[in-house]
Coordinates of C-alpha atoms and ligand atoms in Angstrom, one line a residue:
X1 CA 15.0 7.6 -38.3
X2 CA 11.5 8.4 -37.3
X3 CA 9.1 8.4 -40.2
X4 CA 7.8 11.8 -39.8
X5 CA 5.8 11.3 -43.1
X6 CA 2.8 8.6 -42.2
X7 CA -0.4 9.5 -39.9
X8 CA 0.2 8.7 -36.4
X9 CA -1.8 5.4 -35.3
X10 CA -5.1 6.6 -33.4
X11 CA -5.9 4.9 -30.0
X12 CA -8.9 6.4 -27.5
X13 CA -6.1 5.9 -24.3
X14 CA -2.2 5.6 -24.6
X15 CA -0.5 4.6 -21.4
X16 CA 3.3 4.7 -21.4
X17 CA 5.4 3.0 -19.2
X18 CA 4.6 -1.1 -18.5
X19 CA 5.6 -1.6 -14.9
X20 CA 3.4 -2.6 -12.4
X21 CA 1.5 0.6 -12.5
X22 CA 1.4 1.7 -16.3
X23 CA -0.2 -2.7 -16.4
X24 CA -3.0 -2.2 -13.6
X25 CA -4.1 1.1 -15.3
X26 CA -4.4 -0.6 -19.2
X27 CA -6.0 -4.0 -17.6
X28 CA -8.7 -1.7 -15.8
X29 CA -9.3 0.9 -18.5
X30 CA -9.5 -2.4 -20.9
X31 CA -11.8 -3.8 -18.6
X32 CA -13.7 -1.4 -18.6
X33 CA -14.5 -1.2 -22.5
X34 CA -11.6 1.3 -23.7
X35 CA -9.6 0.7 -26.8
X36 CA -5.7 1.0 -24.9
X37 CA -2.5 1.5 -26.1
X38 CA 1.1 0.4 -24.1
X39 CA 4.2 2.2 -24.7
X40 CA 7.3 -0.1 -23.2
X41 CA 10.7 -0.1 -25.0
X42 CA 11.6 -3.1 -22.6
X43 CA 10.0 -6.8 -21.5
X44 CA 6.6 -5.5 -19.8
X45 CA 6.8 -5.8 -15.6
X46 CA 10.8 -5.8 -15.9
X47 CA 11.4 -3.0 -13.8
X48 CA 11.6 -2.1 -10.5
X49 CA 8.0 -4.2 -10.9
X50 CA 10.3 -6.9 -10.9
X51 CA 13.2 -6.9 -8.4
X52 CA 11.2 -5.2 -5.3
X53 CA 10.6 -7.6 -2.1
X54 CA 6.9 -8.7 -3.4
X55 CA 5.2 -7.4 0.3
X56 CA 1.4 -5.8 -0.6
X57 CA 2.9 -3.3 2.1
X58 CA -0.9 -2.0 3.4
X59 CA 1.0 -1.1 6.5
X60 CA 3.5 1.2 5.2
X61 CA 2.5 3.9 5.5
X62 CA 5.5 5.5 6.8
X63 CA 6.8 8.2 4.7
X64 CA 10.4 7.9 3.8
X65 CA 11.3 11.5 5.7
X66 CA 10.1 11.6 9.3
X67 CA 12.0 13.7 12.2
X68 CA 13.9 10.6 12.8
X69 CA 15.6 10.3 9.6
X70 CA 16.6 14.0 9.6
X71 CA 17.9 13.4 13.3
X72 CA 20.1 10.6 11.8
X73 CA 20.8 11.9 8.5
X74 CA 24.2 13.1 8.7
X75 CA 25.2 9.4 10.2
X76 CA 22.9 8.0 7.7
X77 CA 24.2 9.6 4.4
X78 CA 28.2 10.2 5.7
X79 CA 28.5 6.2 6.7
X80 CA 29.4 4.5 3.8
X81 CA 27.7 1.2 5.3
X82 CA 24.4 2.9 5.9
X83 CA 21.1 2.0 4.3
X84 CA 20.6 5.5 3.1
X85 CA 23.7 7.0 0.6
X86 CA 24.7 9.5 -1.6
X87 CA 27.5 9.7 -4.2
X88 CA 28.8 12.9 -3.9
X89 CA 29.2 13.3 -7.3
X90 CA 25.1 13.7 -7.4
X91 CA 24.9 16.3 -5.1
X92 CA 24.5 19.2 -7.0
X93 CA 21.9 17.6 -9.2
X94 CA 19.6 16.3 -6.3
X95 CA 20.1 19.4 -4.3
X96 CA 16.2 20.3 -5.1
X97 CA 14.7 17.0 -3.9
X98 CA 16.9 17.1 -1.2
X99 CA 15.7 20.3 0.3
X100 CA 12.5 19.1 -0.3
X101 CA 12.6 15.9 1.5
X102 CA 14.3 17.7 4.5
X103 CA 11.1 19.9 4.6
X104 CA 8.9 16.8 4.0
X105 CA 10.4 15.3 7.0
X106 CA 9.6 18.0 9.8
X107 CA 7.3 17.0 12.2
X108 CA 4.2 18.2 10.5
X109 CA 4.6 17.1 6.9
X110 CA 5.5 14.2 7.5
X111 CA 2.3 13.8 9.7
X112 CA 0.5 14.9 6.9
X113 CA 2.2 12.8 4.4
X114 CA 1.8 9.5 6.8
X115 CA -2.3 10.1 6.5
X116 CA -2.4 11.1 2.8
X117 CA -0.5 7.7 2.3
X118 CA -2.8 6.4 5.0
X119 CA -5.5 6.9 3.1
X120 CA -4.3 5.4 -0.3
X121 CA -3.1 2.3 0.9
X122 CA -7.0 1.9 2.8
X123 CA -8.3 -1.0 0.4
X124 CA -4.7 -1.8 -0.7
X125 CA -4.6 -5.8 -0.1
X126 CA -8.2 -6.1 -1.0
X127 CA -7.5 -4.6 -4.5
X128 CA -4.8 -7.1 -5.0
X129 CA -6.3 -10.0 -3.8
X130 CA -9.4 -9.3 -6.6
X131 CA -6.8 -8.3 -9.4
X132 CA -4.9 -11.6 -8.6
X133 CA -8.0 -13.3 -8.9
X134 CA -8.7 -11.8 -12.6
X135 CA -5.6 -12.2 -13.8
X136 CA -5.3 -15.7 -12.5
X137 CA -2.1 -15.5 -10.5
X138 CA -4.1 -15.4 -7.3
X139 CA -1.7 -18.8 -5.9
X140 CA 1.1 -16.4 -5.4
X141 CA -0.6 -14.4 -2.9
X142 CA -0.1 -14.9 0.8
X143 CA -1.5 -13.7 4.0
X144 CA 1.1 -14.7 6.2
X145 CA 1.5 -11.2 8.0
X146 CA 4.8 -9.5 7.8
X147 CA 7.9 -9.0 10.4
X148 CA 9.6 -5.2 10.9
X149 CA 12.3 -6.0 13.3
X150 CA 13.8 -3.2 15.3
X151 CA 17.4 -4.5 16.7
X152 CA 18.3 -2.4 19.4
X153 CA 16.8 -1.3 22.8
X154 CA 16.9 2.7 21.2
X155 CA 15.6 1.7 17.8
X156 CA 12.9 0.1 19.2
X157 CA 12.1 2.6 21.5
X158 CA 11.9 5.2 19.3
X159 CA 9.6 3.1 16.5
X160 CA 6.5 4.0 19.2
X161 CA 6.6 6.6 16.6
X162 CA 6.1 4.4 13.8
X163 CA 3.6 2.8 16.0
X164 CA 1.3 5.3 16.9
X165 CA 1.4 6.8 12.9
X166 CA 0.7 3.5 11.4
X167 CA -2.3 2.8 13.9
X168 CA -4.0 6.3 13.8
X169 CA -4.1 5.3 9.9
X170 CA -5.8 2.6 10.3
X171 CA -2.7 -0.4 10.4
X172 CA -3.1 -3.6 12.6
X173 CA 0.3 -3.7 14.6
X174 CA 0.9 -6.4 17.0
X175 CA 4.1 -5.4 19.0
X176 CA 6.1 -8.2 19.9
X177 CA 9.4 -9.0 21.4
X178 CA 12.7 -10.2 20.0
X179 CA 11.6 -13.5 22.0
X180 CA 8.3 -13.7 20.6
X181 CA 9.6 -12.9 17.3
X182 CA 12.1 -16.1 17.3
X183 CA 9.2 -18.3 18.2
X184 CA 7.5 -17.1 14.6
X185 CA 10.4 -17.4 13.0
X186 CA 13.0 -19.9 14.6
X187 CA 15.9 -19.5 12.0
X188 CA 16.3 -16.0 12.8
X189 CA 19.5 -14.6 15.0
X190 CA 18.9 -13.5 18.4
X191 CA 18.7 -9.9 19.0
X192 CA 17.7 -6.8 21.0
X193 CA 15.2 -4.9 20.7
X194 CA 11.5 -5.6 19.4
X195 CA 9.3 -6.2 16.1
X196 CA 6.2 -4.9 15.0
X197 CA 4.3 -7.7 13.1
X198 CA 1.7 -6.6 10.7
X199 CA -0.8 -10.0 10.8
X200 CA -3.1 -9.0 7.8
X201 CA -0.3 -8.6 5.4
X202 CA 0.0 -9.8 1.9
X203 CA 3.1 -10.5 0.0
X204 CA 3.8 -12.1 -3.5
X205 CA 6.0 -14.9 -4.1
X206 CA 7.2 -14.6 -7.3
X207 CA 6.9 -10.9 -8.4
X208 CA 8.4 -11.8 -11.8
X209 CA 6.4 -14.2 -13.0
X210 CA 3.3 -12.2 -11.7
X211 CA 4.1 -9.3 -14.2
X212 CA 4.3 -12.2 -16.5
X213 CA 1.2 -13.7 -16.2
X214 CA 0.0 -9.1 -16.0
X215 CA 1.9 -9.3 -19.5
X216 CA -0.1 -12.2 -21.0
X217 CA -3.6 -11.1 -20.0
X218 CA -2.7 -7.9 -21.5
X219 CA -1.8 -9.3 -24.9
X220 CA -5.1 -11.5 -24.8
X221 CA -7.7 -8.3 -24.0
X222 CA -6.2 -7.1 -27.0
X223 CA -4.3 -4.1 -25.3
X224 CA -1.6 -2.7 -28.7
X225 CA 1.7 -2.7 -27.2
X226 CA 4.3 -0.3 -29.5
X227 CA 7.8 -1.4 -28.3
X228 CA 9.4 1.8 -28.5
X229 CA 10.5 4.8 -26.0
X230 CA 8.0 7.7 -26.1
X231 CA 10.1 11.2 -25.8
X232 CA 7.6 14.0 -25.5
X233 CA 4.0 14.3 -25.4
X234 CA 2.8 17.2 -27.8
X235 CA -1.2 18.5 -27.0
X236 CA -1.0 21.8 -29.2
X237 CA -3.0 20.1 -32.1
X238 CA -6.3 21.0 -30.2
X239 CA -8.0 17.9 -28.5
X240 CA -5.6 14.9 -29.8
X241 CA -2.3 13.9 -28.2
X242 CA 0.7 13.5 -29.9
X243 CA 3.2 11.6 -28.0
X244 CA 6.7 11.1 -29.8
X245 CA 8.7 7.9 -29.8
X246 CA 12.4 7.7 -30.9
X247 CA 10.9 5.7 -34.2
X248 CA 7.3 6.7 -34.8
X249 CA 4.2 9.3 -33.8
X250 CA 1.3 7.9 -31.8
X251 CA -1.4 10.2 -31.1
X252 CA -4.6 9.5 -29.0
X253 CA -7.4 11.5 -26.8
X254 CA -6.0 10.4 -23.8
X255 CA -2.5 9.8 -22.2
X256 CA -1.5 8.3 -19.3
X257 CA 2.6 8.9 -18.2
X258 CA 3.4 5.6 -16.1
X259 CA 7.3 5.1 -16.7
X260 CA 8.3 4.8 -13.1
X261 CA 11.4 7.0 -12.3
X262 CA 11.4 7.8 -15.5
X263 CA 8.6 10.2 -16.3
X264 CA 10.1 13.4 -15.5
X265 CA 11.2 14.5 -18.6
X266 CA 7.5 13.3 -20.3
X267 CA 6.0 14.9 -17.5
X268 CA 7.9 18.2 -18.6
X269 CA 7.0 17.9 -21.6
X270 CA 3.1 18.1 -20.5
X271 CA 4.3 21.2 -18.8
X272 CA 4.4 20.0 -15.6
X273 CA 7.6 20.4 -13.2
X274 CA 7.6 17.4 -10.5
X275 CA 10.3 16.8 -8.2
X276 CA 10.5 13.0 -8.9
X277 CA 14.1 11.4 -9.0
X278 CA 15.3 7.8 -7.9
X279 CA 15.9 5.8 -4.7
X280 CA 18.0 3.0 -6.2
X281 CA 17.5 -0.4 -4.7
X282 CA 19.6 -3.9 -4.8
X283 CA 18.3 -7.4 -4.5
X284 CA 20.6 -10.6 -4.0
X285 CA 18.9 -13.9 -4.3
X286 CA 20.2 -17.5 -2.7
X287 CA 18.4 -20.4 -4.6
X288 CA 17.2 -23.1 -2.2
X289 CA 14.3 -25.1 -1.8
X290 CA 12.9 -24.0 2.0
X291 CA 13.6 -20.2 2.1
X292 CA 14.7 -19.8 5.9
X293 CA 12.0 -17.6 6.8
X294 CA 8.0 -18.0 5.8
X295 CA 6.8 -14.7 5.2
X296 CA 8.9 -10.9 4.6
X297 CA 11.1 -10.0 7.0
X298 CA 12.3 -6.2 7.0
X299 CA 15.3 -5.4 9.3
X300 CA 15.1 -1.9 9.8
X301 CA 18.8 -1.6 11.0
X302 CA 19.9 -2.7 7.6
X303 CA 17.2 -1.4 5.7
X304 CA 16.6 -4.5 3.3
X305 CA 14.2 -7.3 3.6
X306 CA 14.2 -11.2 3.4
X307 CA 11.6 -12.3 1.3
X308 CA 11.2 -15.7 0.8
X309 CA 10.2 -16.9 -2.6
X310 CA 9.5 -19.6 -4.9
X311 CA 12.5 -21.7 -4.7
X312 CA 14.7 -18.6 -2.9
X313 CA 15.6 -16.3 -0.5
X314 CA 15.6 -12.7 -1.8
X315 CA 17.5 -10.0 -0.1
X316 CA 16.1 -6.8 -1.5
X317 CA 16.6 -3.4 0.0
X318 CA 18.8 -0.6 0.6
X319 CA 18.3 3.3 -0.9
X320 CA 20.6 5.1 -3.1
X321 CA 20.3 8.4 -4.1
X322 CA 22.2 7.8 -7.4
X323 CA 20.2 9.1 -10.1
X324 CA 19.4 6.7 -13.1
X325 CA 23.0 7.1 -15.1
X326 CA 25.3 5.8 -12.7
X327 CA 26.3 2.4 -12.5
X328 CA 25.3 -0.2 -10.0
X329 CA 27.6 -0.1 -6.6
X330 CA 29.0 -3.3 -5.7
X331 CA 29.7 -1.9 -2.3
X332 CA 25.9 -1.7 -1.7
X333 CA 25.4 -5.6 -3.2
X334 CA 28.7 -6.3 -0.7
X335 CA 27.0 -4.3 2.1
X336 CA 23.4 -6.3 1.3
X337 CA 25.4 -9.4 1.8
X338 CA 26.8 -9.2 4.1
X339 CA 23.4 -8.1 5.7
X340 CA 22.0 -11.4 4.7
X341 CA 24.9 -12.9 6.7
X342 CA 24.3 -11.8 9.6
X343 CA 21.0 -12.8 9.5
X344 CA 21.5 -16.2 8.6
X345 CA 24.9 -17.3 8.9
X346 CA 24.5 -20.5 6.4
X347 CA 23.6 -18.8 3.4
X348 CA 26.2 -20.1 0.4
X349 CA 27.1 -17.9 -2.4
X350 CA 24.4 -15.3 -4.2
X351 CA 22.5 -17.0 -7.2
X352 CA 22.0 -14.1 -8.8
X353 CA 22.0 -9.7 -8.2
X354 CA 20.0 -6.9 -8.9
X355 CA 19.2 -3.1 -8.9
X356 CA 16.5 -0.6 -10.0
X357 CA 14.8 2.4 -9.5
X358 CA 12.3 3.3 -7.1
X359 CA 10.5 6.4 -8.8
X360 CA 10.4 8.8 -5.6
X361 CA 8.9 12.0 -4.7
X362 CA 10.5 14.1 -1.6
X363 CA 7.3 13.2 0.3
X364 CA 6.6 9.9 -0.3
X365 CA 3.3 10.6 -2.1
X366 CA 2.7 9.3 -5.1
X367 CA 1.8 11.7 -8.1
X368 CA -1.7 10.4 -9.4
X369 CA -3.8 13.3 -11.1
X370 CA -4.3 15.2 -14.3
X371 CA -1.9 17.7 -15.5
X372 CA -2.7 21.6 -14.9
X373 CA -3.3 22.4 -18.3
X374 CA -4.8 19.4 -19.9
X375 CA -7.3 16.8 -18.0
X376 CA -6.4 14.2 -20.8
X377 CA -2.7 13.9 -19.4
X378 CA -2.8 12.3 -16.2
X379 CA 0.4 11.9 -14.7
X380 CA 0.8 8.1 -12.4
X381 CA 3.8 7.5 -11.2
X382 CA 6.4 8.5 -7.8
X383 CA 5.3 5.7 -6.1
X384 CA 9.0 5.3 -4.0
X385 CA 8.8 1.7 -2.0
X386 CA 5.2 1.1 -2.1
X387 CA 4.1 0.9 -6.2
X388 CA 3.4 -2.8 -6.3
X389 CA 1.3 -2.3 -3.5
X390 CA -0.8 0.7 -4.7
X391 CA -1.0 -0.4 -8.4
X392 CA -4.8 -1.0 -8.3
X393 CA -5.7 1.8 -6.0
X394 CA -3.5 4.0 -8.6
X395 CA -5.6 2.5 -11.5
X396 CA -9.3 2.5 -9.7
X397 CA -7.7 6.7 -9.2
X398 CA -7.1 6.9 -13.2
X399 CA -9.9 5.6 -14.2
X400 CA -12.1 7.9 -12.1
X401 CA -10.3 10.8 -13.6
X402 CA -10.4 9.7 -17.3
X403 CA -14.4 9.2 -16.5
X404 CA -14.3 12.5 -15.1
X405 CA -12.6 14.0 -18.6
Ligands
FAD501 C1 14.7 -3.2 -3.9 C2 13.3 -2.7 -4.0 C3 12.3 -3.3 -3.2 C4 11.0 -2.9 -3.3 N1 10.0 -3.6 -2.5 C5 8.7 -3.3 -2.7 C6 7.7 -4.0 -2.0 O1 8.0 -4.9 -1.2 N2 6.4 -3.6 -2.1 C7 6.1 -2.5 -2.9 O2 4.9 -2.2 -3.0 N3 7.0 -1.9 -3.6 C8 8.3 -2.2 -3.5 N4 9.3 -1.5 -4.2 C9 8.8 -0.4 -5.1 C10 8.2 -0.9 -6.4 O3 9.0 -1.9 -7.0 C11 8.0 0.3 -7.3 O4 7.5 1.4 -6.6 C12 7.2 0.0 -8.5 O5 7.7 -1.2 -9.1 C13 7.1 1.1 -9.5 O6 6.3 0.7 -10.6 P1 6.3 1.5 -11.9 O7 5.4 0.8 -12.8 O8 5.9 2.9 -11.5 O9 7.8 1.5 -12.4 P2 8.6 0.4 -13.2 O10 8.3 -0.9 -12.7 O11 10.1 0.9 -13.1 O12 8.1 0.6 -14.6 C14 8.3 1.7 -15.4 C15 8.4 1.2 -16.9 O13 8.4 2.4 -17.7 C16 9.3 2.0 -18.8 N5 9.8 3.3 -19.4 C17 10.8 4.1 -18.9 N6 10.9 5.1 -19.7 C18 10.0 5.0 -20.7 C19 9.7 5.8 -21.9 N7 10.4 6.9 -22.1 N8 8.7 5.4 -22.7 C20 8.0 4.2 -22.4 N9 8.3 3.4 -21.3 C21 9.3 3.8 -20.5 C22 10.3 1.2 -18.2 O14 11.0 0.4 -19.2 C23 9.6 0.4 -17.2 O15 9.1 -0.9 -17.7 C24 10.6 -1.9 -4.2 C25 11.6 -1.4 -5.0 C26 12.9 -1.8 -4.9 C27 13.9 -1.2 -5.9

């Protein structure tokens, strides 16, 4: 029972949530002199932090809905072997981010959404690179550049879309042929079609063990950590916060909701109504010693990537618009296999599976700003298939606005 009795323990900022992004905001506010405060039931980084594909995606700036997902949408969500689904049984309760998503994906929204993202993902890689360097994990950075293979004449015809979007914001896009792409990356299949290959991208080898090493500097800058599940955050008490765990109070002058897919109902709380749900993912690793490929490889036909990592390949991919009760789907592990199959034919048997939750908004966009009726709640999270990546740009965002509070 929550002891209702005692005075809720002080701190100057509480973040909740310890992914990636609730980390990068308490290492920079730390850093930058404040007294901090984590609120993670879980292991810190254990997430969705920790099973995406590790790219430092600086060139994705694709939103999720563009005209030619909604042209494909029926095939894409009534196909059970599609990278997009639905369980039907969800319908009804993601009716509301559906609609908005369709809207989001009309030509001129998702425009709009592709430079807003643009614009975020600007210094991306460099961020990274100086965080990794602070934290000391900077040896599981690589610039190898990343593959987005398009395996069909039509597919690849119709990413000059992609294309032109990604270099009017600003993204280096060499495109290559299927040819050109085998001599980069030899233990690939043949196939038609084309790749775009993004040279100046990032990705992280070992995204585990980098939220980790997040974890420990955390603990040494002195950062409190309450291992507990906050409920609701309570601001009628005049300038302090009270934000309600399911075994204690913890009050401060500033708090910062980071819990991923998860922060809707905290958000809420703060009186804000956000239209955040989840775009499940999967990952299936093969432990070997030489990962088949040397740097990401997305295959957009099968909507995962092949990431290799220290001492495996890791499959990770597909989206599922399950919400966060259900259960994970072995046909979508099945499917993600046999997606890995195709690609390379002498993979043995999975070491290990996965699955998580993307924290998505219809348009893509993360949510990063204060809430309407209080500048000391600042809401950071809905950051769908590009969190790791925008982590530091979130947190240099934060800090600006608890500055300007
Ligand atoms: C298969 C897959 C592949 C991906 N690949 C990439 C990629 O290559 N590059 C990229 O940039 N992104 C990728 N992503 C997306 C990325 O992983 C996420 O956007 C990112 O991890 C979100 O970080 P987060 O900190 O917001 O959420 P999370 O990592 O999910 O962290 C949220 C934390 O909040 C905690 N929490 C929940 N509820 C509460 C509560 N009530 N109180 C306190 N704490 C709470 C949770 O325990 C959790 O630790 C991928 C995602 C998936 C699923």
């Amino acid at each position: 029972m929550p002891d209702v009795t005692s005075k809720p323990v002080h701190h100057d900022i509480i973040v909740i949530g310890g992914g990636v992004v609730g980390m990068s905001i308490a290492f920079r506010l730390v850093k930058e002199g404040r007294e901090v405060a984590l609120i993670e039931p879980n292991e810190l980084g254990m997430g969705a932090s920790y099973g995406n594909a590790g790219t430092i995606a600086d060139y994705a700036t694709i939103p999720v809905g563009t005209p030619n997902v909604l042209r494909n949408l029926p095939s894409l969500l009534f196909d059970r072997n599609s990278p997009l689904s639905l369980p039907y049984r969800t319908l009804p309760s993601l009716m509301p981010w559906l609609l908005e998503f369709f809207y989001q994906s009309l030509p001129k929204q998702a425009e709009n959404n592709a430079q807003r993202i643009g614009a975020l993902l600007k210094n991306a890689s460099d961020m990274w690179r100086e965080l990794s360097l602070e934290l000391g994990a900077s040896h599981h950075l690589h610039r190898r550049g990343c593959l987005y293979l398009y395996e069909s004449n039509k597919a690849f015809a119709a990413a000059k879309y992609d294309e032109r979007l990604r270099r009017q914001n600003g993204v280096a896009v060499d495109v290559i042929t299927a040819d050109e792409v085998l001599r980069h990356e030899p233990n690939l299949q043949p196939f038609e079609g084309g790749a775009h290959f993004f040279p100046d991208a990032t990705s992280i080898d070992n995204p585990g063990e980098v939220m980790k090493i997040f974890a420990r500097n955390l603990v040494e800058r002195g950062i409190t950590i309450h291992p507990t599940s906050a409920v609701s955050i309570d601001d009628s008490d005049g300038t302090r916060i009270n934000v309600h765990c399911t075994d204690r109070v913890v009050q401060a002058n500033k708090v910062i909701v980071a819990a991923g897919a998860f922060s809707k109902p905290l958000a809420r709380s703060a009186g804000e109504t956000v239209r955040l749900d989840t775009e499940r993912g999967y990952h299936l690793e093969f432990d070997m010693d030489t990962p088949p490929v040397t740097r990401p490889v997305c295959s957009a036909k099968r909507g995962l990537y092949a990431s290799p990592m220290v001492g495996r390949l890791r499959i990770a991919g597909t989206v599922e618009l399950g919400g966060l009760s259900l259960p994970q789907s072995e046909h979508r592990l099945k499917m993600l296999e046999r997606g890995a199959r195709d690609m390379f034919p002498a993979l043995g048997e999975p070491s290990r599976t996965w699955f998580g939750f993307r924290p998505s908004m219809p348009d893509s966009v993360p949510v990063i700003r204060a809430t309407k009726h209080n500048k000391n709640v600042i809401m950071a999270f809905g950051h769908g298939h590009i969190g790791v990546t925008l982590a530091p740009t979130t947190a240099a965002i934060v800090s600006d606005l608890v500055k300007l509070g």
